[in-house]
Short mmCIF file of N, CA and C and ligand atoms in Angstrom, two decimals:
data_model
loop_
_atom_site.label_atom_id
_atom_site.label_comp_id
_atom_site.label_asym_id
_atom_site.label_seq_id
_atom_site.Cartn_x
_atom_site.Cartn_y
_atom_site.Cartn_z
N MET A 926 40.65 57.59 -91.31
CA MET A 926 40.22 56.72 -90.17
C MET A 926 40.23 56.35 -89.02
N THR A 927 39.01 57.37 -88.01
CA THR A 927 39.38 57.29 -86.38
C THR A 927 39.58 56.24 -85.68
N THR A 928 40.41 55.74 -85.44
CA THR A 928 40.96 54.92 -84.13
C THR A 928 40.02 54.73 -83.21
N TYR A 929 40.14 53.82 -82.35
CA TYR A 929 39.51 53.87 -81.00
C TYR A 929 40.40 54.60 -80.31
N TYR A 930 41.56 54.55 -79.84
CA TYR A 930 42.49 55.37 -79.50
C TYR A 930 42.54 56.79 -80.19
N ASP A 931 42.15 57.01 -80.94
CA ASP A 931 42.01 58.61 -81.44
C ASP A 931 40.61 58.86 -80.83
N GLU A 932 39.71 58.14 -80.83
CA GLU A 932 37.97 58.32 -80.33
C GLU A 932 38.47 58.82 -78.49
N VAL A 933 39.37 57.91 -77.75
CA VAL A 933 39.21 58.06 -76.36
C VAL A 933 39.92 59.75 -76.69
N GLN A 934 40.68 59.71 -76.67
CA GLN A 934 41.61 61.02 -76.97
C GLN A 934 40.66 62.01 -76.72
N GLU A 935 39.76 62.16 -77.62
CA GLU A 935 38.65 62.72 -77.93
C GLU A 935 37.69 63.05 -76.76
N LEU A 936 37.62 62.05 -76.21
CA LEU A 936 36.85 61.99 -74.66
C LEU A 936 37.48 62.45 -73.85
N LYS A 937 38.80 62.56 -73.85
CA LYS A 937 39.23 62.49 -72.64
C LYS A 937 39.60 64.43 -72.08
N GLN A 938 39.15 64.80 -73.41
CA GLN A 938 39.16 66.62 -73.55
C GLN A 938 37.73 66.77 -72.52
N ARG A 939 37.17 66.13 -72.35
CA ARG A 939 36.02 66.75 -71.81
C ARG A 939 35.81 66.21 -70.47
N TYR A 940 37.23 65.77 -69.76
CA TYR A 940 36.81 65.35 -68.12
C TYR A 940 38.19 66.38 -67.80
N PRO A 941 37.74 67.16 -66.48
CA PRO A 941 39.31 67.51 -65.77
C PRO A 941 40.12 66.27 -65.40
N ASP A 942 39.57 64.90 -65.17
CA ASP A 942 40.99 63.98 -64.97
C ASP A 942 40.28 62.81 -66.06
N ARG A 943 41.69 62.73 -66.51
CA ARG A 943 41.24 61.93 -67.74
C ARG A 943 40.57 60.80 -67.35
N ARG A 944 40.96 60.24 -66.12
CA ARG A 944 40.77 58.82 -65.87
C ARG A 944 38.92 58.62 -65.80
N SER A 945 38.19 60.05 -65.86
CA SER A 945 36.56 60.01 -65.71
C SER A 945 35.98 59.73 -67.21
N ALA A 946 37.02 59.57 -68.10
CA ALA A 946 36.46 58.91 -69.67
C ALA A 946 36.59 57.57 -69.62
N VAL A 947 36.31 57.07 -68.41
CA VAL A 947 36.56 55.89 -68.33
C VAL A 947 35.48 55.11 -69.00
N LEU A 948 34.32 55.30 -68.27
CA LEU A 948 33.26 54.62 -68.78
C LEU A 948 32.49 54.81 -70.36
N PRO A 949 32.86 56.07 -71.05
CA PRO A 949 32.61 56.28 -72.30
C PRO A 949 34.08 55.13 -73.20
N ALA A 950 35.03 55.20 -72.26
CA ALA A 950 35.80 54.58 -73.45
C ALA A 950 35.86 52.69 -73.20
N LEU A 951 35.05 52.55 -72.08
CA LEU A 951 34.88 51.07 -72.50
C LEU A 951 33.82 50.63 -72.86
N ARG A 952 32.51 51.73 -73.17
CA ARG A 952 31.43 51.14 -74.09
C ARG A 952 32.02 51.06 -75.18
N LEU A 953 33.15 52.21 -75.69
CA LEU A 953 33.39 52.27 -76.92
C LEU A 953 34.31 50.86 -77.04
N ALA A 954 34.99 50.33 -75.96
CA ALA A 954 35.96 49.30 -76.39
C ALA A 954 34.65 47.80 -76.54
N GLN A 955 33.72 48.00 -75.74
CA GLN A 955 33.10 46.72 -75.71
C GLN A 955 32.25 46.76 -76.93
N ALA A 956 31.99 47.91 -77.84
CA ALA A 956 30.86 47.99 -78.62
C ALA A 956 32.22 47.10 -79.90
N LYS A 957 33.45 47.52 -79.95
CA LYS A 957 34.40 47.20 -80.51
C LYS A 957 34.58 45.82 -80.65
N HIS A 958 35.09 45.10 -79.38
CA HIS A 958 35.20 43.95 -79.06
C HIS A 958 34.21 42.84 -78.92
N GLY A 959 32.78 43.42 -78.76
CA GLY A 959 31.87 42.55 -78.24
C GLY A 959 31.48 42.37 -76.77
N HIS A 960 33.05 42.51 -76.23
CA HIS A 960 32.84 42.17 -74.84
C HIS A 960 34.18 42.79 -74.23
N LEU A 961 34.30 42.70 -73.11
CA LEU A 961 35.76 43.89 -72.55
C LEU A 961 36.51 42.26 -71.70
N SER A 962 37.41 42.10 -73.24
CA SER A 962 38.31 40.83 -73.16
C SER A 962 39.54 41.34 -72.48
N THR A 963 40.45 40.74 -72.33
CA THR A 963 41.68 41.21 -71.62
C THR A 963 42.23 42.41 -72.93
N ASP A 964 42.45 41.73 -74.30
CA ASP A 964 42.82 42.60 -74.80
C ASP A 964 42.19 44.36 -75.30
N ALA A 965 40.74 44.30 -74.77
CA ALA A 965 40.05 45.16 -75.03
C ALA A 965 40.20 46.36 -73.80
N LEU A 966 40.75 45.27 -72.64
CA LEU A 966 40.78 46.19 -71.28
C LEU A 966 42.16 46.89 -71.47
N ARG A 967 43.00 46.14 -71.84
CA ARG A 967 44.67 46.84 -72.02
C ARG A 967 44.55 47.49 -72.99
N GLU A 968 43.77 48.02 -74.19
CA GLU A 968 43.34 48.97 -75.34
C GLU A 968 42.98 50.32 -74.39
N CYS A 969 41.95 49.88 -73.81
CA CYS A 969 41.35 50.93 -72.88
C CYS A 969 42.12 51.87 -72.34
N ALA A 970 43.27 50.83 -71.20
CA ALA A 970 43.97 51.22 -70.24
C ALA A 970 45.31 52.12 -70.93
N GLU A 971 45.39 51.51 -72.31
CA GLU A 971 46.92 52.59 -72.66
C GLU A 971 45.86 54.07 -73.30
N ALA A 972 44.75 53.75 -73.72
CA ALA A 972 44.03 54.99 -74.69
C ALA A 972 44.10 55.78 -73.26
N ILE A 973 43.58 55.67 -72.22
CA ILE A 973 43.39 56.12 -70.75
C ILE A 973 44.32 56.66 -70.05
N GLY A 974 45.41 55.92 -70.49
CA GLY A 974 46.77 56.42 -69.23
C GLY A 974 46.45 55.79 -68.07
N THR A 975 45.77 54.82 -68.08
CA THR A 975 45.92 53.93 -66.51
C THR A 975 46.20 52.23 -66.52
N THR A 976 45.95 51.64 -65.85
CA THR A 976 46.07 50.37 -65.82
C THR A 976 44.78 49.50 -66.31
N PRO A 977 45.49 47.88 -67.16
CA PRO A 977 44.03 47.31 -66.84
C PRO A 977 43.33 47.01 -65.66
N ALA A 978 43.94 46.83 -64.90
CA ALA A 978 43.24 46.31 -63.27
C ALA A 978 42.01 47.45 -63.38
N TYR A 979 42.59 49.22 -63.55
CA TYR A 979 41.26 49.86 -62.83
C TYR A 979 40.31 49.73 -64.13
N CYS A 980 40.69 50.09 -65.25
CA CYS A 980 39.23 49.65 -66.13
C CYS A 980 38.62 48.40 -65.72
N GLU A 981 39.20 47.27 -65.48
CA GLU A 981 38.63 46.28 -65.19
C GLU A 981 37.29 46.44 -63.83
N ALA A 982 38.28 47.21 -63.05
CA ALA A 982 37.11 47.37 -61.63
C ALA A 982 36.24 48.32 -61.75
N VAL A 983 36.35 49.12 -62.38
CA VAL A 983 35.51 50.15 -63.00
C VAL A 983 34.02 49.20 -63.70
N ALA A 984 34.80 48.61 -64.72
CA ALA A 984 33.98 47.79 -65.62
C ALA A 984 32.91 46.58 -64.55
N SER A 985 33.38 45.72 -63.40
CA SER A 985 33.10 45.10 -63.25
C SER A 985 32.05 45.67 -61.93
N PHE A 986 31.98 46.73 -62.13
CA PHE A 986 30.90 47.30 -61.13
C PHE A 986 29.81 47.53 -61.81
N TYR A 987 29.74 47.90 -62.86
CA TYR A 987 28.27 47.93 -63.74
C TYR A 987 27.89 46.87 -64.72
N ASP A 988 26.33 46.34 -64.44
CA ASP A 988 25.57 45.29 -64.98
C ASP A 988 25.81 45.51 -66.64
N MET A 989 25.91 46.96 -67.30
CA MET A 989 25.84 46.76 -68.68
C MET A 989 27.15 46.44 -69.53
N PHE A 990 28.50 46.26 -68.60
CA PHE A 990 29.71 46.04 -68.93
C PHE A 990 29.48 44.23 -68.93
N HIS A 991 30.14 43.77 -70.01
CA HIS A 991 30.22 42.57 -69.99
C HIS A 991 32.06 41.93 -70.48
N LEU A 992 32.36 41.15 -69.01
CA LEU A 992 33.70 40.50 -68.76
C LEU A 992 33.92 39.19 -69.34
N ALA A 993 32.95 39.11 -70.01
CA ALA A 993 33.08 37.66 -71.05
C ALA A 993 31.85 37.84 -71.79
N PRO A 994 32.28 36.41 -72.75
CA PRO A 994 31.31 36.92 -73.92
C PRO A 994 29.84 36.73 -74.07
N VAL A 995 29.27 37.51 -74.70
CA VAL A 995 27.61 37.27 -74.77
C VAL A 995 27.15 37.00 -76.06
N GLY A 996 26.14 36.22 -75.92
CA GLY A 996 25.07 35.97 -77.40
C GLY A 996 25.06 37.17 -77.94
N ARG A 997 24.49 36.79 -79.13
CA ARG A 997 23.95 38.11 -80.01
C ARG A 997 22.50 38.45 -79.22
N HIS A 998 21.88 37.88 -78.76
CA HIS A 998 20.85 38.44 -78.06
C HIS A 998 21.05 38.60 -76.12
N LEU A 999 20.91 39.50 -75.99
CA LEU A 999 20.72 39.49 -74.40
C LEU A 999 19.30 39.61 -73.78
N VAL A 1000 19.19 39.29 -72.77
CA VAL A 1000 17.64 38.65 -71.89
C VAL A 1000 18.15 39.02 -70.70
N GLU A 1001 17.83 39.72 -70.20
CA GLU A 1001 17.90 40.55 -68.68
C GLU A 1001 16.64 40.30 -67.85
N VAL A 1002 16.52 39.21 -66.91
CA VAL A 1002 15.59 39.03 -66.29
C VAL A 1002 15.85 39.92 -64.67
N CYS A 1003 14.86 41.34 -64.08
CA CYS A 1003 15.13 42.12 -63.21
C CYS A 1003 15.11 40.74 -61.94
N THR A 1004 15.22 40.90 -61.16
CA THR A 1004 15.43 39.70 -59.70
C THR A 1004 14.95 40.50 -58.12
N ASN A 1005 15.03 41.92 -58.86
CA ASN A 1005 15.17 43.22 -57.40
C ASN A 1005 13.46 42.54 -56.73
N ILE A 1006 13.72 43.30 -55.65
CA ILE A 1006 12.06 43.30 -54.89
C ILE A 1006 10.96 43.52 -55.52
N SER A 1007 10.90 44.86 -56.41
CA SER A 1007 9.14 44.81 -56.47
C SER A 1007 9.28 43.23 -57.81
N CYS A 1008 9.96 43.07 -58.69
CA CYS A 1008 9.90 42.13 -59.65
C CYS A 1008 9.93 40.78 -58.79
N ALA A 1009 10.55 40.43 -57.63
CA ALA A 1009 10.89 39.35 -57.24
C ALA A 1009 9.15 39.11 -56.61
N LEU A 1010 8.76 40.32 -55.86
CA LEU A 1010 7.30 39.98 -55.34
C LEU A 1010 6.58 39.40 -56.24
N VAL A 1011 6.17 39.68 -57.59
CA VAL A 1011 5.64 39.28 -58.58
C VAL A 1011 5.87 38.13 -59.63
N GLY A 1012 6.88 37.47 -58.82
CA GLY A 1012 6.98 36.29 -59.24
C GLY A 1012 8.39 36.43 -60.72
N ALA A 1013 9.39 37.20 -60.49
CA ALA A 1013 10.78 37.27 -60.99
C ALA A 1013 11.13 36.18 -61.25
N ARG A 1014 11.48 35.23 -60.24
CA ARG A 1014 12.25 33.91 -60.11
C ARG A 1014 11.55 32.56 -61.07
N GLN A 1015 10.09 32.96 -61.23
CA GLN A 1015 9.73 32.04 -62.21
C GLN A 1015 9.73 32.37 -63.38
N VAL A 1016 9.86 33.62 -63.63
CA VAL A 1016 10.10 34.22 -64.62
C VAL A 1016 11.55 33.83 -65.43
N LEU A 1017 12.29 34.03 -64.61
CA LEU A 1017 13.66 33.39 -64.54
C LEU A 1017 13.75 32.29 -64.94
N GLU A 1018 13.21 31.14 -64.00
CA GLU A 1018 13.24 29.87 -64.25
C GLU A 1018 12.75 29.10 -65.65
N ALA A 1019 11.69 29.79 -66.28
CA ALA A 1019 10.65 29.93 -67.11
C ALA A 1019 11.67 30.10 -68.49
N PHE A 1020 12.69 31.14 -68.48
CA PHE A 1020 13.67 31.57 -69.64
C PHE A 1020 14.60 30.08 -69.22
N GLU A 1021 15.42 29.76 -68.58
CA GLU A 1021 16.50 28.93 -68.14
C GLU A 1021 15.76 27.58 -69.36
N GLN A 1022 14.52 27.37 -68.53
CA GLN A 1022 13.97 26.36 -69.35
C GLN A 1022 13.59 26.05 -70.97
N GLU A 1023 13.50 27.15 -71.22
CA GLU A 1023 12.87 27.50 -72.70
C GLU A 1023 14.32 27.66 -73.20
N LEU A 1024 15.43 28.19 -72.54
CA LEU A 1024 16.59 28.51 -73.48
C LEU A 1024 17.68 27.19 -72.85
N ASP A 1025 16.86 26.37 -72.21
CA ASP A 1025 18.22 25.20 -72.00
C ASP A 1025 19.52 25.55 -71.20
N VAL A 1026 19.39 26.95 -70.46
CA VAL A 1026 20.63 27.08 -69.97
C VAL A 1026 20.29 27.43 -68.71
N THR A 1027 21.42 27.41 -67.90
CA THR A 1027 21.11 28.41 -66.24
C THR A 1027 21.84 29.83 -66.51
N ALA A 1028 21.07 30.50 -65.58
CA ALA A 1028 21.00 31.97 -65.77
C ALA A 1028 22.35 32.44 -65.87
N GLY A 1029 23.33 32.93 -66.41
CA GLY A 1029 24.28 33.30 -66.66
C GLY A 1029 25.31 32.85 -67.66
N GLU A 1030 24.09 32.27 -68.39
CA GLU A 1030 24.58 30.98 -69.35
C GLU A 1030 24.51 31.39 -70.59
N THR A 1031 25.16 31.23 -71.89
CA THR A 1031 24.57 31.23 -73.04
C THR A 1031 24.83 30.43 -73.85
N THR A 1032 23.11 30.32 -74.35
CA THR A 1032 22.70 29.16 -75.20
C THR A 1032 23.84 28.84 -76.23
N GLU A 1033 23.84 27.28 -76.57
CA GLU A 1033 25.28 26.44 -77.16
C GLU A 1033 25.41 27.33 -78.79
N ASP A 1034 24.49 27.36 -79.29
CA ASP A 1034 24.84 28.21 -80.39
C ASP A 1034 25.21 29.49 -80.64
N GLY A 1035 25.38 30.02 -79.29
CA GLY A 1035 25.42 31.77 -79.34
C GLY A 1035 25.01 32.69 -79.23
N ALA A 1036 23.28 32.17 -79.56
CA ALA A 1036 22.18 32.77 -79.33
C ALA A 1036 21.94 34.15 -78.91
N VAL A 1037 21.55 33.42 -77.61
CA VAL A 1037 20.73 34.25 -76.14
C VAL A 1037 21.60 34.24 -74.97
N THR A 1038 22.23 35.45 -74.61
CA THR A 1038 22.77 35.07 -72.76
C THR A 1038 21.51 35.43 -71.81
N LEU A 1039 21.06 34.63 -71.02
CA LEU A 1039 20.43 35.06 -70.26
C LEU A 1039 21.18 35.37 -68.65
N ARG A 1040 20.30 36.57 -68.14
CA ARG A 1040 20.96 36.74 -66.97
C ARG A 1040 20.18 37.48 -65.71
N PRO A 1041 20.38 37.23 -64.69
CA PRO A 1041 19.39 37.94 -63.72
C PRO A 1041 20.16 39.39 -63.90
N ILE A 1042 19.64 39.98 -63.36
CA ILE A 1042 20.05 41.86 -63.10
C ILE A 1042 19.21 42.37 -62.25
N GLU A 1043 20.17 43.44 -61.44
CA GLU A 1043 19.86 44.38 -60.32
C GLU A 1043 18.25 45.22 -61.32
N CYS A 1044 17.88 46.12 -60.31
CA CYS A 1044 16.98 46.91 -60.48
C CYS A 1044 16.82 47.58 -61.73
N LEU A 1045 15.60 47.21 -63.08
CA LEU A 1045 15.98 48.29 -63.83
C LEU A 1045 15.27 49.44 -64.19
N GLY A 1046 14.84 49.86 -63.06
CA GLY A 1046 14.48 51.13 -62.47
C GLY A 1046 12.47 51.10 -63.39
N GLY A 1047 12.12 49.74 -63.61
CA GLY A 1047 11.09 49.83 -63.56
C GLY A 1047 9.50 49.17 -62.82
N CYS A 1048 10.01 49.19 -61.81
CA CYS A 1048 9.18 48.73 -60.77
C CYS A 1048 7.80 48.83 -60.44
N GLY A 1049 7.13 49.82 -61.32
CA GLY A 1049 5.52 49.54 -61.35
C GLY A 1049 5.11 48.84 -62.35
N TRP A 1050 6.32 48.06 -63.03
CA TRP A 1050 5.74 47.55 -64.16
C TRP A 1050 6.13 46.18 -64.14
N ALA A 1051 6.67 45.79 -62.88
CA ALA A 1051 7.19 44.34 -62.56
C ALA A 1051 5.97 43.00 -63.11
N THR A 1052 7.05 42.27 -63.79
CA THR A 1052 8.22 41.93 -63.72
C THR A 1052 8.80 42.46 -65.13
N ILE A 1053 9.93 43.31 -64.85
CA ILE A 1053 10.58 43.94 -65.87
C ILE A 1053 12.08 43.02 -66.71
N VAL A 1054 11.80 42.70 -68.30
CA VAL A 1054 12.85 41.62 -68.41
C VAL A 1054 13.29 42.78 -69.65
N ALA A 1055 14.57 42.44 -69.60
CA ALA A 1055 15.06 43.76 -70.78
C ALA A 1055 15.92 42.84 -71.77
N VAL A 1056 15.26 43.07 -72.85
CA VAL A 1056 15.77 42.37 -74.06
C VAL A 1056 16.32 42.97 -75.22
N ASP A 1057 17.18 42.79 -75.39
CA ASP A 1057 18.56 43.74 -75.98
C ASP A 1057 18.51 44.74 -75.79
N HIS A 1058 18.07 45.07 -74.73
CA HIS A 1058 18.24 46.39 -73.96
C HIS A 1058 16.81 46.98 -73.82
N GLY A 1059 15.69 46.87 -74.92
CA GLY A 1059 14.66 47.24 -74.95
C GLY A 1059 13.67 46.44 -73.40
N TYR A 1060 12.64 47.04 -72.74
CA TYR A 1060 12.27 46.35 -72.02
C TYR A 1060 10.72 46.15 -72.17
N ARG A 1061 10.59 44.76 -71.56
CA ARG A 1061 9.36 44.40 -71.76
C ARG A 1061 8.68 44.53 -70.15
N THR A 1062 7.08 44.43 -69.94
CA THR A 1062 7.04 44.89 -68.81
C THR A 1062 6.07 43.93 -68.70
N HIS A 1063 5.44 43.74 -67.10
CA HIS A 1063 4.38 42.86 -66.87
C HIS A 1063 4.62 41.40 -67.13
N VAL A 1064 5.93 41.04 -66.97
CA VAL A 1064 6.25 39.89 -67.85
C VAL A 1064 5.98 38.62 -66.87
N GLN A 1065 5.18 37.56 -67.57
CA GLN A 1065 4.63 36.56 -66.72
C GLN A 1065 5.55 35.29 -67.45
N PRO A 1066 5.44 34.16 -66.38
CA PRO A 1066 6.26 32.81 -66.98
C PRO A 1066 5.45 32.63 -68.56
N ASP A 1067 4.21 32.82 -68.77
CA ASP A 1067 3.72 32.46 -69.75
C ASP A 1067 4.21 33.19 -71.16
N ASP A 1068 4.75 34.69 -70.98
CA ASP A 1068 4.92 35.30 -72.01
C ASP A 1068 6.21 34.45 -72.28
N VAL A 1069 6.91 34.10 -71.88
CA VAL A 1069 8.66 33.52 -72.20
C VAL A 1069 8.83 32.77 -73.26
N PRO A 1070 7.89 31.57 -73.57
CA PRO A 1070 8.15 30.95 -74.96
C PRO A 1070 7.91 32.01 -76.14
N GLY A 1071 6.89 32.91 -76.10
CA GLY A 1071 6.70 34.04 -77.23
C GLY A 1071 7.90 34.82 -77.38
N ILE A 1072 8.56 35.31 -76.03
CA ILE A 1072 9.75 36.08 -76.67
C ILE A 1072 10.74 35.39 -77.03
N VAL A 1073 10.75 34.15 -76.55
CA VAL A 1073 12.45 33.38 -76.93
C VAL A 1073 11.96 33.21 -78.81
N GLN A 1074 10.55 32.69 -78.90
CA GLN A 1074 10.15 32.53 -80.39
C GLN A 1074 11.05 33.67 -81.39
N GLU A 1075 10.38 34.96 -80.77
CA GLU A 1075 10.91 36.24 -81.31
C GLU A 1075 11.96 36.60 -81.52
N LEU A 1076 12.88 35.84 -80.22
CA LEU A 1076 14.75 36.16 -80.69
C LEU A 1076 15.07 35.10 -81.79
N ARG A 1077 13.86 33.87 -81.80
CA ARG A 1077 14.44 32.66 -82.86
C ARG A 1077 14.19 33.25 -84.03
N ASP A 1078 13.50 33.82 -84.53
CA ASP A 1078 13.03 34.16 -85.68
C ASP A 1078 13.53 35.07 -86.42
N GLY A 1079 13.93 36.52 -85.01
CA GLY A 1079 14.75 37.72 -85.74
C GLY A 1079 16.10 37.19 -86.36
N ASP A 1080 16.84 36.12 -85.86
CA ASP A 1080 18.14 35.72 -86.27
C ASP A 1080 18.07 34.65 -87.82
S1 FES B 2260 12.53 45.98 -59.17
FE1 FES B 2260 12.50 45.05 -60.82
S2 FES B 2260 12.35 47.14 -62.01
FE2 FES B 2260 12.87 47.46 -60.10
#
């Protein structure tokens, strides 16, 4: 059985500087641990041959890495300018109300994490909401109960 350490050693071979493998190594660590806990960051650092602080610094720059636990589902509402202009704030508030959380939090049952996010690259289809990494386009506040129900039905 291939271990995380072995997989990272293989990744390192693809880069002239071993520390450049940190992004795929973080992705693997997150897939293994669910989020980048202290243990996950330490394991990543050991496999890369760097420090946990370096791994954390890189991870903290990217929205796709989670330094805290997240729910079984992830709902990310783009609140950047194009989406903001067509009501992203109201969409985010509708999710907060429907899920009974504040943006950045996870529902009490651990089902859904809601968070605002920077531009998802779908500005022409605003408001964009990423639901478990799948994009929903032109989302309006009225669409929110249906999206949440879908997630609850899928659990
Ligand atoms: S501003 Fe929302 S996708 Fe670009």
